[in-house]
Short mmCIF file of C-alpha atoms and ligand atoms in Angstrom, two decimals:
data_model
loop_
_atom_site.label_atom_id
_atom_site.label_comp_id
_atom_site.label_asym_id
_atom_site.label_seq_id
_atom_site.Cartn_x
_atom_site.Cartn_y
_atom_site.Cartn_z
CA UNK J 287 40.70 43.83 16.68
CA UNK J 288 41.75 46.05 13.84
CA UNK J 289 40.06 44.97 10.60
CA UNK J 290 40.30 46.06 6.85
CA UNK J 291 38.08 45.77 4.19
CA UNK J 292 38.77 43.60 0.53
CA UNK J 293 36.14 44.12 -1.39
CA UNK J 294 33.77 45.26 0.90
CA UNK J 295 34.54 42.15 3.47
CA UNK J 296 36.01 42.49 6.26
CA UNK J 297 39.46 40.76 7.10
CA UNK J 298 41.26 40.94 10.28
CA UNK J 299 44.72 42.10 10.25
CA UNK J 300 46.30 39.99 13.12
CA UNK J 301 48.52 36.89 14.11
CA UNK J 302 47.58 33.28 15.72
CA UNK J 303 48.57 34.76 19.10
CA UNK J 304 46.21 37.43 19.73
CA UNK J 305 43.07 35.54 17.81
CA UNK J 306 43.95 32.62 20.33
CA UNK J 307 44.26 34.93 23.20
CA UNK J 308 40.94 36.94 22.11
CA UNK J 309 39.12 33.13 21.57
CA UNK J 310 40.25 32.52 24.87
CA UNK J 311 39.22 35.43 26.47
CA UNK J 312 35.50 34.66 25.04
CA UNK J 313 35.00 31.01 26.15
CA UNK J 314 36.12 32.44 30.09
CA UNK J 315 33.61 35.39 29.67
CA UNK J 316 30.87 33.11 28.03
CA UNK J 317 30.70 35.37 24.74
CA UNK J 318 29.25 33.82 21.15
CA UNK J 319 32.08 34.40 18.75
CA UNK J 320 31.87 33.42 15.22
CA UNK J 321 35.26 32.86 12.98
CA UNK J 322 35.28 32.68 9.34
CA UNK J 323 37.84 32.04 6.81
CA UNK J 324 37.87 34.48 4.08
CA UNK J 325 39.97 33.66 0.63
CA UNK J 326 39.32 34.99 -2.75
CA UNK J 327 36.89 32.33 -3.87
CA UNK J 328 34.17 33.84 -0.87
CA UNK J 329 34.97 37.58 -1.63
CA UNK J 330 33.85 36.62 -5.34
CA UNK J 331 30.92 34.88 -4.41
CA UNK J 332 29.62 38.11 -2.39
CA UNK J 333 30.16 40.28 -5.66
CA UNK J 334 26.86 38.23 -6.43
CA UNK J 335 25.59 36.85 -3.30
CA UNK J 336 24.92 40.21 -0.74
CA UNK J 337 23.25 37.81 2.09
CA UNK J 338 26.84 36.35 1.85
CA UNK J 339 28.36 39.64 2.37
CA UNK J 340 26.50 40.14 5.48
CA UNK J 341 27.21 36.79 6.91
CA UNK J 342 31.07 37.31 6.69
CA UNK J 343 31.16 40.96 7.80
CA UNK J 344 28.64 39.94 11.26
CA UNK J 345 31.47 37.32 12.24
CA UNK J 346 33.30 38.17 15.09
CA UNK J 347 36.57 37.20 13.26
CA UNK J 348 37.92 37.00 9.69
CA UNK J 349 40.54 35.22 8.99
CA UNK J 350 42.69 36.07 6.58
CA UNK J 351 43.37 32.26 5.02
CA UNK J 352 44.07 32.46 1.46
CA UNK J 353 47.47 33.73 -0.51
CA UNK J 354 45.18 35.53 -2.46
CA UNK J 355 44.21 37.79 0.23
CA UNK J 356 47.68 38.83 1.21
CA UNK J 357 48.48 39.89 -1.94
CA UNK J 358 45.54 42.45 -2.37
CA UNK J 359 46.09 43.50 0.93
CA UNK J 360 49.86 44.18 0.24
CA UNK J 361 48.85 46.09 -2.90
CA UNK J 362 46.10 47.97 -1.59
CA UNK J 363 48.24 49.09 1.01
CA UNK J 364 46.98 47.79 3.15
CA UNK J 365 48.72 45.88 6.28
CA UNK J 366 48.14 41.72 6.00
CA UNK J 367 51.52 40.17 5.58
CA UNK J 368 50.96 36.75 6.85
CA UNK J 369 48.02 34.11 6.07
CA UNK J 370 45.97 32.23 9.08
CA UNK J 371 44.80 29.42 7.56
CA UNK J 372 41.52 27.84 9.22
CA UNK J 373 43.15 24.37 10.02
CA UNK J 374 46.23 25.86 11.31
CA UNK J 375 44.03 27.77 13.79
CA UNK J 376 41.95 24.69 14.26
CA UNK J 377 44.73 23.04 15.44
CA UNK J 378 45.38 25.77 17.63
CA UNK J 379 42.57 26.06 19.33
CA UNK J 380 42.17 22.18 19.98
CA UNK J 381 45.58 22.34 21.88
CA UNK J 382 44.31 25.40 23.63
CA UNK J 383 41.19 23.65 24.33
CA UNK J 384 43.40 20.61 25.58
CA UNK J 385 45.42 22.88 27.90
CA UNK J 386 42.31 24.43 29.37
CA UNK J 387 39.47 21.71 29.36
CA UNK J 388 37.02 23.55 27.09
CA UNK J 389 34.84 21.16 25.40
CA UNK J 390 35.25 20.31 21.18
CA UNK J 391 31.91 18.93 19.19
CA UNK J 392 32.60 18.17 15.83
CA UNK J 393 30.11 18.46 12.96
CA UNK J 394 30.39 17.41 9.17
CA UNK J 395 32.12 15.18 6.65
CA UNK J 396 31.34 11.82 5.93
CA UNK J 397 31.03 8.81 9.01
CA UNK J 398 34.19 7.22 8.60
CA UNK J 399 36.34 11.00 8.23
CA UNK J 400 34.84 11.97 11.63
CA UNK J 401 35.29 8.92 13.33
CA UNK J 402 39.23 9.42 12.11
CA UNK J 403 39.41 12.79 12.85
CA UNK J 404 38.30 12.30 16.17
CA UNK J 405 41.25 9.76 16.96
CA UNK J 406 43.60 11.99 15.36
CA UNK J 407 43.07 14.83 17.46
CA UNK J 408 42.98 12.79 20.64
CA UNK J 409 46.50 11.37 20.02
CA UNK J 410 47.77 14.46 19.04
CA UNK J 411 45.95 16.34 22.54
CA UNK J 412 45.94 13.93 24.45
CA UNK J 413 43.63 15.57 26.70
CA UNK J 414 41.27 17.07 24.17
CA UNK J 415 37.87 16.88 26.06
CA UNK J 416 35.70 15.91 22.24
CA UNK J 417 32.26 15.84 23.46
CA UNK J 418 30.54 14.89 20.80
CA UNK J 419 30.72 14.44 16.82
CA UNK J 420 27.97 14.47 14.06
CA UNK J 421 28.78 13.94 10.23
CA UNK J 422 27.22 16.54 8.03
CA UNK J 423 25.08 14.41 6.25
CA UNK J 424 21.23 13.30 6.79
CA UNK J 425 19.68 15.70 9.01
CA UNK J 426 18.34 18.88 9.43
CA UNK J 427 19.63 21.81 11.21
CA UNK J 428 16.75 21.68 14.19
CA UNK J 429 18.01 18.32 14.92
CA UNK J 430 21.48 19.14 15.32
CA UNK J 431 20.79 22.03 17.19
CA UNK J 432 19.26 19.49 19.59
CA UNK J 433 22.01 17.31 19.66
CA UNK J 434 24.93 19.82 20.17
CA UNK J 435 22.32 21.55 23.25
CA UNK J 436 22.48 18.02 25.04
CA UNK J 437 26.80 18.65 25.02
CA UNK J 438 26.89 22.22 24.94
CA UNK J 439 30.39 22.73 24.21
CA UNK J 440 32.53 25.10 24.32
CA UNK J 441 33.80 24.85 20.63
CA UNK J 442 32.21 23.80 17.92
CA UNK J 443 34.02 22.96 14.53
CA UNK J 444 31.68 22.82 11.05
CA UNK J 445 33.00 21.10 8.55
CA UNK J 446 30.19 21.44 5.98
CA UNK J 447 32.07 23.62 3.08
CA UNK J 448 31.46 27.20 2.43
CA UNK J 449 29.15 28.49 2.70
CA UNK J 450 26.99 25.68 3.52
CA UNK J 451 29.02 26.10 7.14
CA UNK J 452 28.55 29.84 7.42
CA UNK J 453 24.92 29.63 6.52
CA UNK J 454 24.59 27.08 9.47
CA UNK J 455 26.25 29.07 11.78
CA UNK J 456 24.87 32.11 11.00
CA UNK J 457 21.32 30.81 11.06
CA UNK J 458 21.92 28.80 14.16
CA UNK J 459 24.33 30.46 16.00
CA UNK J 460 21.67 32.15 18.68
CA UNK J 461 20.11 28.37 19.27
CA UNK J 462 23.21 26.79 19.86
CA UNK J 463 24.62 27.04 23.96
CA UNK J 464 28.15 27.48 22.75
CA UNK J 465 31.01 29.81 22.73
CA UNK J 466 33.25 29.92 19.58
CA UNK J 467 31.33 29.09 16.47
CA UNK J 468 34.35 27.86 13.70
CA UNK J 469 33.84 27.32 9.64
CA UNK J 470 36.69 24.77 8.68
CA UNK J 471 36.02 23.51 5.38
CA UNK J 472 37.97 20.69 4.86
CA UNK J 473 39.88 20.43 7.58
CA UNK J 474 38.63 17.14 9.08
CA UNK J 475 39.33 15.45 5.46
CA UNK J 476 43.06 17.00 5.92
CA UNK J 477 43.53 16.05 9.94
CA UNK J 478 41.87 12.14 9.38
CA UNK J 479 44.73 11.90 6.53
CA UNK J 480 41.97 11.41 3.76
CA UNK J 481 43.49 14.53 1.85
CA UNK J 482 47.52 15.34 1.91
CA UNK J 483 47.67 18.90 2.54
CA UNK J 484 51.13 20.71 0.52
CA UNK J 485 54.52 20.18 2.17
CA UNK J 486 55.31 23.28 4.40
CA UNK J 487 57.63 24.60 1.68
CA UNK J 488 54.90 25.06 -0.36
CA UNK J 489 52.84 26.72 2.17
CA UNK J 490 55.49 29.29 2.95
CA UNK J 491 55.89 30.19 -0.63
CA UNK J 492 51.88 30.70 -1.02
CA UNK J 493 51.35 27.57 -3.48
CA UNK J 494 48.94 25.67 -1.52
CA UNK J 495 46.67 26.28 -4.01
CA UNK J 496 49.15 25.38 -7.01
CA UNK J 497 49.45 21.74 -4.80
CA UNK J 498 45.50 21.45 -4.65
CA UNK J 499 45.16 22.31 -8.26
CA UNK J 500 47.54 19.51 -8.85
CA UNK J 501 46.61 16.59 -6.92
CA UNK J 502 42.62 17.45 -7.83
CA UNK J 503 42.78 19.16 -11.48
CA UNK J 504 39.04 19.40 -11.43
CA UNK J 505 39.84 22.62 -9.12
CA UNK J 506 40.73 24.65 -11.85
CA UNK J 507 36.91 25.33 -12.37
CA UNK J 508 36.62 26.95 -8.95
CA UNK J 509 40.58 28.33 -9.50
CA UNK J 510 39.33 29.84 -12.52
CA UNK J 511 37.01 32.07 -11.12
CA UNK J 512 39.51 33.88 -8.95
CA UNK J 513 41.10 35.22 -12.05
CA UNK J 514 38.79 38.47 -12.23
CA UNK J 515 40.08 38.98 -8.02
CA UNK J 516 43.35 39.36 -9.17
CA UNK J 517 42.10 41.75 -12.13
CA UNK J 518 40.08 43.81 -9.44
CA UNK J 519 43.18 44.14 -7.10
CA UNK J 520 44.94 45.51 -9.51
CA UNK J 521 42.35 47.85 -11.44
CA UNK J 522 40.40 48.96 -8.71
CA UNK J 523 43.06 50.06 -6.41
N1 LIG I 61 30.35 18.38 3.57
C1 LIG I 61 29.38 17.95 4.48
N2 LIG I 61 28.07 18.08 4.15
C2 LIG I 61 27.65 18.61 2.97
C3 LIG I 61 28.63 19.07 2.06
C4 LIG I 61 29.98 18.94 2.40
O1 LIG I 61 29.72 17.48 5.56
O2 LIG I 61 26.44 18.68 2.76
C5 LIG I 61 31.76 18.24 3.94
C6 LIG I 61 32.57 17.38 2.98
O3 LIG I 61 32.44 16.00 3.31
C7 LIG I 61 33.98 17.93 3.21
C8 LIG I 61 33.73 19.39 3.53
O4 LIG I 61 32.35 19.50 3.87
O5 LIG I 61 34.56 17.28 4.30
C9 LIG I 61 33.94 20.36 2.36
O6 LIG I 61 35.23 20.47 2.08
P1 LIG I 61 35.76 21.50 0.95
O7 LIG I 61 37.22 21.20 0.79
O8 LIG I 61 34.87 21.48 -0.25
O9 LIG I 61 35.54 22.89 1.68
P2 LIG I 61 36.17 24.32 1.36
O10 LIG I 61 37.18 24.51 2.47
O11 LIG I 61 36.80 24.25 0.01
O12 LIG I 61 34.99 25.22 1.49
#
Protein backbone atom coordinates (compact mmCIF):
# COMPACT_ATOMS: atom_id res chain seq x y z
CA UNK A 1 0.00 0.00 0.00
CA UNK A 2 1.59 3.26 -0.97
CA UNK A 3 2.53 5.26 2.14
CA UNK A 4 3.98 8.83 2.81
CA UNK A 5 5.73 10.17 5.50
CA UNK A 6 4.43 13.46 7.97
CA UNK A 7 6.89 14.07 10.09
CA UNK A 8 8.75 11.14 9.92
CA UNK A 9 5.41 8.80 10.41
CA UNK A 10 4.15 7.01 8.12
CA UNK A 11 0.50 7.58 6.71
CA UNK A 12 -1.17 5.57 4.15
CA UNK A 13 -2.48 7.27 1.19
CA UNK A 14 -5.66 5.16 0.39
CA UNK A 15 -9.58 4.88 0.60
CA UNK A 16 -12.02 2.59 2.90
CA UNK A 17 -12.25 0.20 -0.07
CA UNK A 18 -8.90 -1.07 -0.57
CA UNK A 19 -7.93 -0.98 3.45
CA UNK A 20 -11.19 -3.20 3.77
CA UNK A 21 -10.26 -5.32 0.89
CA UNK A 22 -6.44 -5.57 2.14
CA UNK A 23 -8.03 -6.37 6.00
CA UNK A 24 -9.89 -8.87 4.33
CA UNK A 25 -7.40 -10.39 2.43
CA UNK A 26 -5.32 -10.86 5.90
CA UNK A 27 -7.97 -12.52 8.14
CA UNK A 28 -8.44 -15.34 4.89
CA UNK A 29 -4.56 -15.72 4.73
CA UNK A 30 -4.19 -15.75 8.64
CA UNK A 31 -1.70 -12.63 8.61
CA UNK A 32 -1.18 -10.28 12.02
CA UNK A 33 -2.04 -6.82 10.82
CA UNK A 34 -1.90 -3.90 13.03
CA UNK A 35 -3.98 -0.47 12.15
CA UNK A 36 -3.36 2.74 13.73
CA UNK A 37 -4.92 6.05 13.56
CA UNK A 38 -2.55 8.78 13.06
CA UNK A 39 -3.76 12.67 13.66
CA UNK A 40 -1.64 15.55 14.58
CA UNK A 41 -1.87 15.15 18.33
CA UNK A 42 0.35 11.47 17.85
CA UNK A 43 2.79 12.96 15.21
CA UNK A 44 3.57 15.64 18.06
CA UNK A 45 3.93 13.31 20.69
CA UNK A 46 6.73 11.33 18.58
CA UNK A 47 8.70 14.75 18.15
CA UNK A 48 9.41 13.72 21.91
CA UNK A 49 8.52 10.21 22.35
CA UNK A 50 10.92 8.06 19.53
CA UNK A 51 9.59 4.50 21.01
CA UNK A 52 6.28 6.13 19.78
CA UNK A 53 7.67 6.74 16.45
CA UNK A 54 8.56 3.22 16.03
CA UNK A 55 5.31 1.84 17.18
CA UNK A 56 3.31 3.81 14.47
CA UNK A 57 5.74 3.32 11.58
CA UNK A 58 5.84 -1.00 12.44
CA UNK A 59 1.90 -0.94 11.95
CA UNK A 60 0.78 -2.56 9.07
CA UNK A 61 -1.63 0.39 8.37
CA UNK A 62 -1.88 4.14 9.09
CA UNK A 63 -4.71 5.69 8.87
CA UNK A 64 -4.93 8.89 7.92
CA UNK A 65 -7.87 10.11 10.62
CA UNK A 66 -7.42 13.61 11.49
CA UNK A 67 -8.21 17.02 9.30
CA UNK A 68 -5.00 17.96 10.38
CA UNK A 69 -3.27 15.42 8.42
CA UNK A 70 -4.89 16.21 5.13
CA UNK A 71 -3.94 19.49 5.21
CA UNK A 72 -0.09 18.89 5.59
CA UNK A 73 -0.34 16.34 3.21
CA UNK A 74 -2.07 18.69 0.64
CA UNK A 75 0.65 21.28 1.31
CA UNK A 76 3.52 19.13 1.31
CA UNK A 77 2.46 17.90 -1.85
CA UNK A 78 1.83 15.29 -1.07
CA UNK A 79 -1.35 13.03 -2.21
CA UNK A 80 -4.03 12.52 1.00
CA UNK A 81 -7.23 14.19 0.03
CA UNK A 82 -9.70 12.39 2.10
CA UNK A 83 -9.65 11.46 6.02
CA UNK A 84 -10.39 7.65 7.33
CA UNK A 85 -11.43 8.14 10.53
CA UNK A 86 -10.89 5.01 12.97
CA UNK A 87 -14.67 4.60 13.87
CA UNK A 88 -15.78 5.00 10.41
CA UNK A 89 -13.49 2.05 9.55
CA UNK A 90 -14.57 0.34 12.70
CA UNK A 91 -17.81 0.32 11.53
CA UNK A 92 -16.64 -1.01 8.43
CA UNK A 93 -15.01 -3.73 9.34
CA UNK A 94 -17.79 -4.96 11.87
CA UNK A 95 -20.22 -5.12 8.82
CA UNK A 96 -17.50 -6.86 6.91
CA UNK A 97 -16.98 -9.07 9.76
CA UNK A 98 -20.92 -9.59 9.82
CA UNK A 99 -20.98 -10.47 6.11
CA UNK A 100 -18.17 -12.96 6.48
CA UNK A 101 -18.40 -14.55 10.07
CA UNK A 102 -15.01 -13.38 11.36
CA UNK A 103 -15.07 -13.14 15.00
CA UNK A 104 -15.07 -9.32 17.01
CA UNK A 105 -13.57 -9.20 20.85
CA UNK A 106 -13.87 -6.00 22.28
CA UNK A 107 -11.48 -4.51 24.85
CA UNK A 108 -11.65 -1.16 26.91
CA UNK A 109 -13.87 1.58 28.29
CA UNK A 110 -15.73 1.45 31.27
CA UNK A 111 -18.43 -1.79 32.19
CA UNK A 112 -21.53 -0.22 31.38
CA UNK A 113 -19.99 1.52 27.69
CA UNK A 114 -19.03 -2.04 26.62
CA UNK A 115 -21.95 -3.73 27.63
CA UNK A 116 -23.81 -0.84 25.29
CA UNK A 117 -21.56 -1.01 22.67
CA UNK A 118 -21.92 -4.50 22.35
CA UNK A 119 -25.84 -4.22 21.81
CA UNK A 120 -25.33 -1.48 19.51
CA UNK A 121 -23.31 -3.23 17.13
CA UNK A 122 -25.45 -6.35 17.22
CA UNK A 123 -28.60 -4.41 16.15
CA UNK A 124 -26.89 -2.60 13.73
CA UNK A 125 -25.07 -6.29 12.23
CA UNK A 126 -27.27 -8.28 13.03
CA UNK A 127 -25.05 -11.10 12.52
CA UNK A 128 -21.92 -9.71 14.07
CA UNK A 129 -20.31 -12.91 15.59
CA UNK A 130 -18.86 -10.60 19.17
CA UNK A 131 -17.00 -13.21 20.91
CA UNK A 132 -16.06 -11.73 23.71
CA UNK A 133 -15.67 -8.17 25.51
CA UNK A 134 -13.34 -6.93 28.37
CA UNK A 135 -13.44 -3.24 29.77
CA UNK A 136 -10.05 -1.65 29.96
CA UNK A 137 -9.92 -1.28 33.44
CA UNK A 138 -8.43 -3.60 36.40
CA UNK A 139 -6.13 -5.96 34.92
CA UNK A 140 -2.99 -6.52 33.52
CA UNK A 141 -1.99 -7.18 30.05
CA UNK A 142 -0.90 -11.12 30.76
CA UNK A 143 -4.36 -11.63 31.85
CA UNK A 144 -6.02 -10.35 28.95
CA UNK A 145 -3.82 -11.95 26.73
CA UNK A 146 -5.26 -15.07 28.39
CA UNK A 147 -8.64 -14.19 28.03
CA UNK A 148 -8.71 -13.04 24.32
CA UNK A 149 -6.42 -16.71 23.60
CA UNK A 150 -9.53 -18.67 25.08
CA UNK A 151 -11.78 -16.67 21.91
CA UNK A 152 -9.15 -16.11 19.55
CA UNK A 153 -10.83 -13.86 17.30
CA UNK A 154 -10.44 -12.72 14.33
CA UNK A 155 -10.65 -8.90 15.19
CA UNK A 156 -9.86 -7.33 18.00
CA UNK A 157 -10.92 -3.62 18.78
CA UNK A 158 -8.81 -1.58 21.78
CA UNK A 159 -10.40 1.01 23.08
CA UNK A 160 -7.84 2.10 25.70
CA UNK A 161 -6.79 5.77 24.26
CA UNK A 162 -3.60 6.52 22.57
CA UNK A 163 -1.23 5.42 23.09
CA UNK A 164 -2.14 3.38 25.97
CA UNK A 165 -3.86 1.12 22.93
CA UNK A 166 -0.83 1.13 20.66
CA UNK A 167 1.49 0.29 23.48
CA UNK A 168 -0.83 -2.78 24.16
CA UNK A 169 -0.87 -3.86 20.85
CA UNK A 170 2.43 -3.40 20.07
CA UNK A 171 3.69 -5.19 23.15
CA UNK A 172 1.16 -7.92 22.82
CA UNK A 173 0.49 -8.29 19.45
CA UNK A 174 2.86 -11.64 18.95
CA UNK A 175 0.90 -13.31 22.17
CA UNK A 176 -2.35 -12.66 20.98
CA UNK A 177 -3.92 -15.66 18.26
CA UNK A 178 -5.56 -12.96 16.20
CA UNK A 179 -5.63 -11.39 12.87
CA UNK A 180 -6.30 -7.59 12.65
CA UNK A 181 -5.05 -5.78 15.70
CA UNK A 182 -7.29 -2.14 15.70
CA UNK A 183 -6.52 1.18 18.03
CA UNK A 184 -10.02 2.97 18.28
CA UNK A 185 -9.85 5.45 20.88
CA UNK A 186 -13.07 6.44 21.69
CA UNK A 187 -15.04 4.83 19.53
CA UNK A 188 -17.02 2.54 21.86
CA UNK A 189 -17.97 5.85 24.00
CA UNK A 190 -19.26 7.28 20.43
CA UNK A 191 -21.11 3.80 19.10
CA UNK A 192 -22.86 3.09 22.95
CA UNK A 193 -24.25 6.85 22.45
CA UNK A 194 -22.29 8.03 25.65
CA UNK A 195 -20.52 10.79 23.42
CA UNK A 196 -22.47 12.61 20.30
CA UNK A 197 -20.04 12.56 17.62
CA UNK A 198 -20.45 16.11 15.05
CA UNK A 199 -23.33 16.08 12.57
CA UNK A 200 -21.99 14.83 9.13
CA UNK A 201 -21.89 18.43 7.90
CA UNK A 202 -19.40 19.09 10.17
CA UNK A 203 -17.39 16.14 9.36
CA UNK A 204 -17.31 16.94 5.68
CA UNK A 205 -16.13 20.41 6.29
CA UNK A 206 -13.14 19.04 8.68
CA UNK A 207 -14.63 20.61 12.06
CA UNK A 208 -14.94 17.57 14.05
CA UNK A 209 -12.52 18.85 16.10
CA UNK A 210 -14.13 22.50 16.34
CA UNK A 211 -17.50 20.22 17.63
CA UNK A 212 -15.26 18.31 20.27
CA UNK A 213 -13.64 21.47 21.41
CA UNK A 214 -17.11 22.70 21.95
CA UNK A 215 -19.11 20.21 23.67
CA UNK A 216 -15.76 19.36 26.02
CA UNK A 217 -13.82 22.89 26.29
CA UNK A 218 -11.29 21.22 28.50
CA UNK A 219 -9.87 19.92 24.93
CA UNK A 220 -8.35 22.99 24.16
CA UNK A 221 -5.32 21.85 26.36
CA UNK A 222 -4.64 18.87 24.09
CA UNK A 223 -6.00 21.29 20.89
CA UNK A 224 -3.44 23.61 21.93
CA UNK A 225 -0.61 21.61 21.39
CA UNK A 226 -1.30 21.01 17.72
CA UNK A 227 -0.64 24.64 17.10
CA UNK A 228 3.28 24.18 16.52
CA UNK A 229 1.96 21.07 13.64
CA UNK A 230 0.42 23.58 11.78
CA UNK A 231 3.62 25.95 12.23
CA UNK A 232 5.87 22.93 11.07
CA UNK A 233 3.66 22.26 7.92
CA UNK A 234 4.08 25.35 6.88
CA UNK A 235 7.87 26.21 7.80
CA UNK A 236 9.36 23.06 7.20
CA UNK A 237 8.01 22.32 3.84
N1 LIG B 1 -9.71 3.93 28.58
C1 LIG B 1 -9.62 2.64 29.11
N2 LIG B 1 -8.62 2.37 30.00
C2 LIG B 1 -7.71 3.29 30.39
C3 LIG B 1 -7.80 4.59 29.84
C4 LIG B 1 -8.82 4.87 28.93
O1 LIG B 1 -10.41 1.76 28.76
O2 LIG B 1 -6.85 2.96 31.21
C5 LIG B 1 -10.79 4.20 27.62
C6 LIG B 1 -11.74 5.31 28.06
O3 LIG B 1 -12.75 4.78 28.91
C7 LIG B 1 -12.26 5.80 26.71
C8 LIG B 1 -11.08 5.58 25.78
O4 LIG B 1 -10.21 4.69 26.45
O5 LIG B 1 -13.35 5.00 26.32
C9 LIG B 1 -10.25 6.83 25.49
O6 LIG B 1 -10.92 7.66 24.71
P1 LIG B 1 -10.25 9.03 24.16
O7 LIG B 1 -11.36 9.78 23.50
O8 LIG B 1 -9.45 9.70 25.23
O9 LIG B 1 -9.23 8.46 23.10
P2 LIG B 1 -8.49 9.19 21.89
O10 LIG B 1 -9.22 8.68 20.68
O11 LIG B 1 -8.65 10.67 22.09
O12 LIG B 1 -7.10 8.68 22.00
Amino acid sequence: MEKESIFGVKVCVTSYEEILNFIDKDIINKKKSFVVAINPEKIMKTRKNEFLKKILNSASYQLPDGIGIVYASKFRNGRIRKRITGIDLMEKICFLASNNNYSVFLYGSHEEVLDKTESVLIKKYESINIVGKISGYGKTDSEIVEIINKKQPNILFVALGSPKQEYFIYNNMLKIKCNIFMGVGGSFDVISGNVKRAPVWMQNKGLEWFYRLVKNPKRIVRQIKLIPFFVLTIFKK
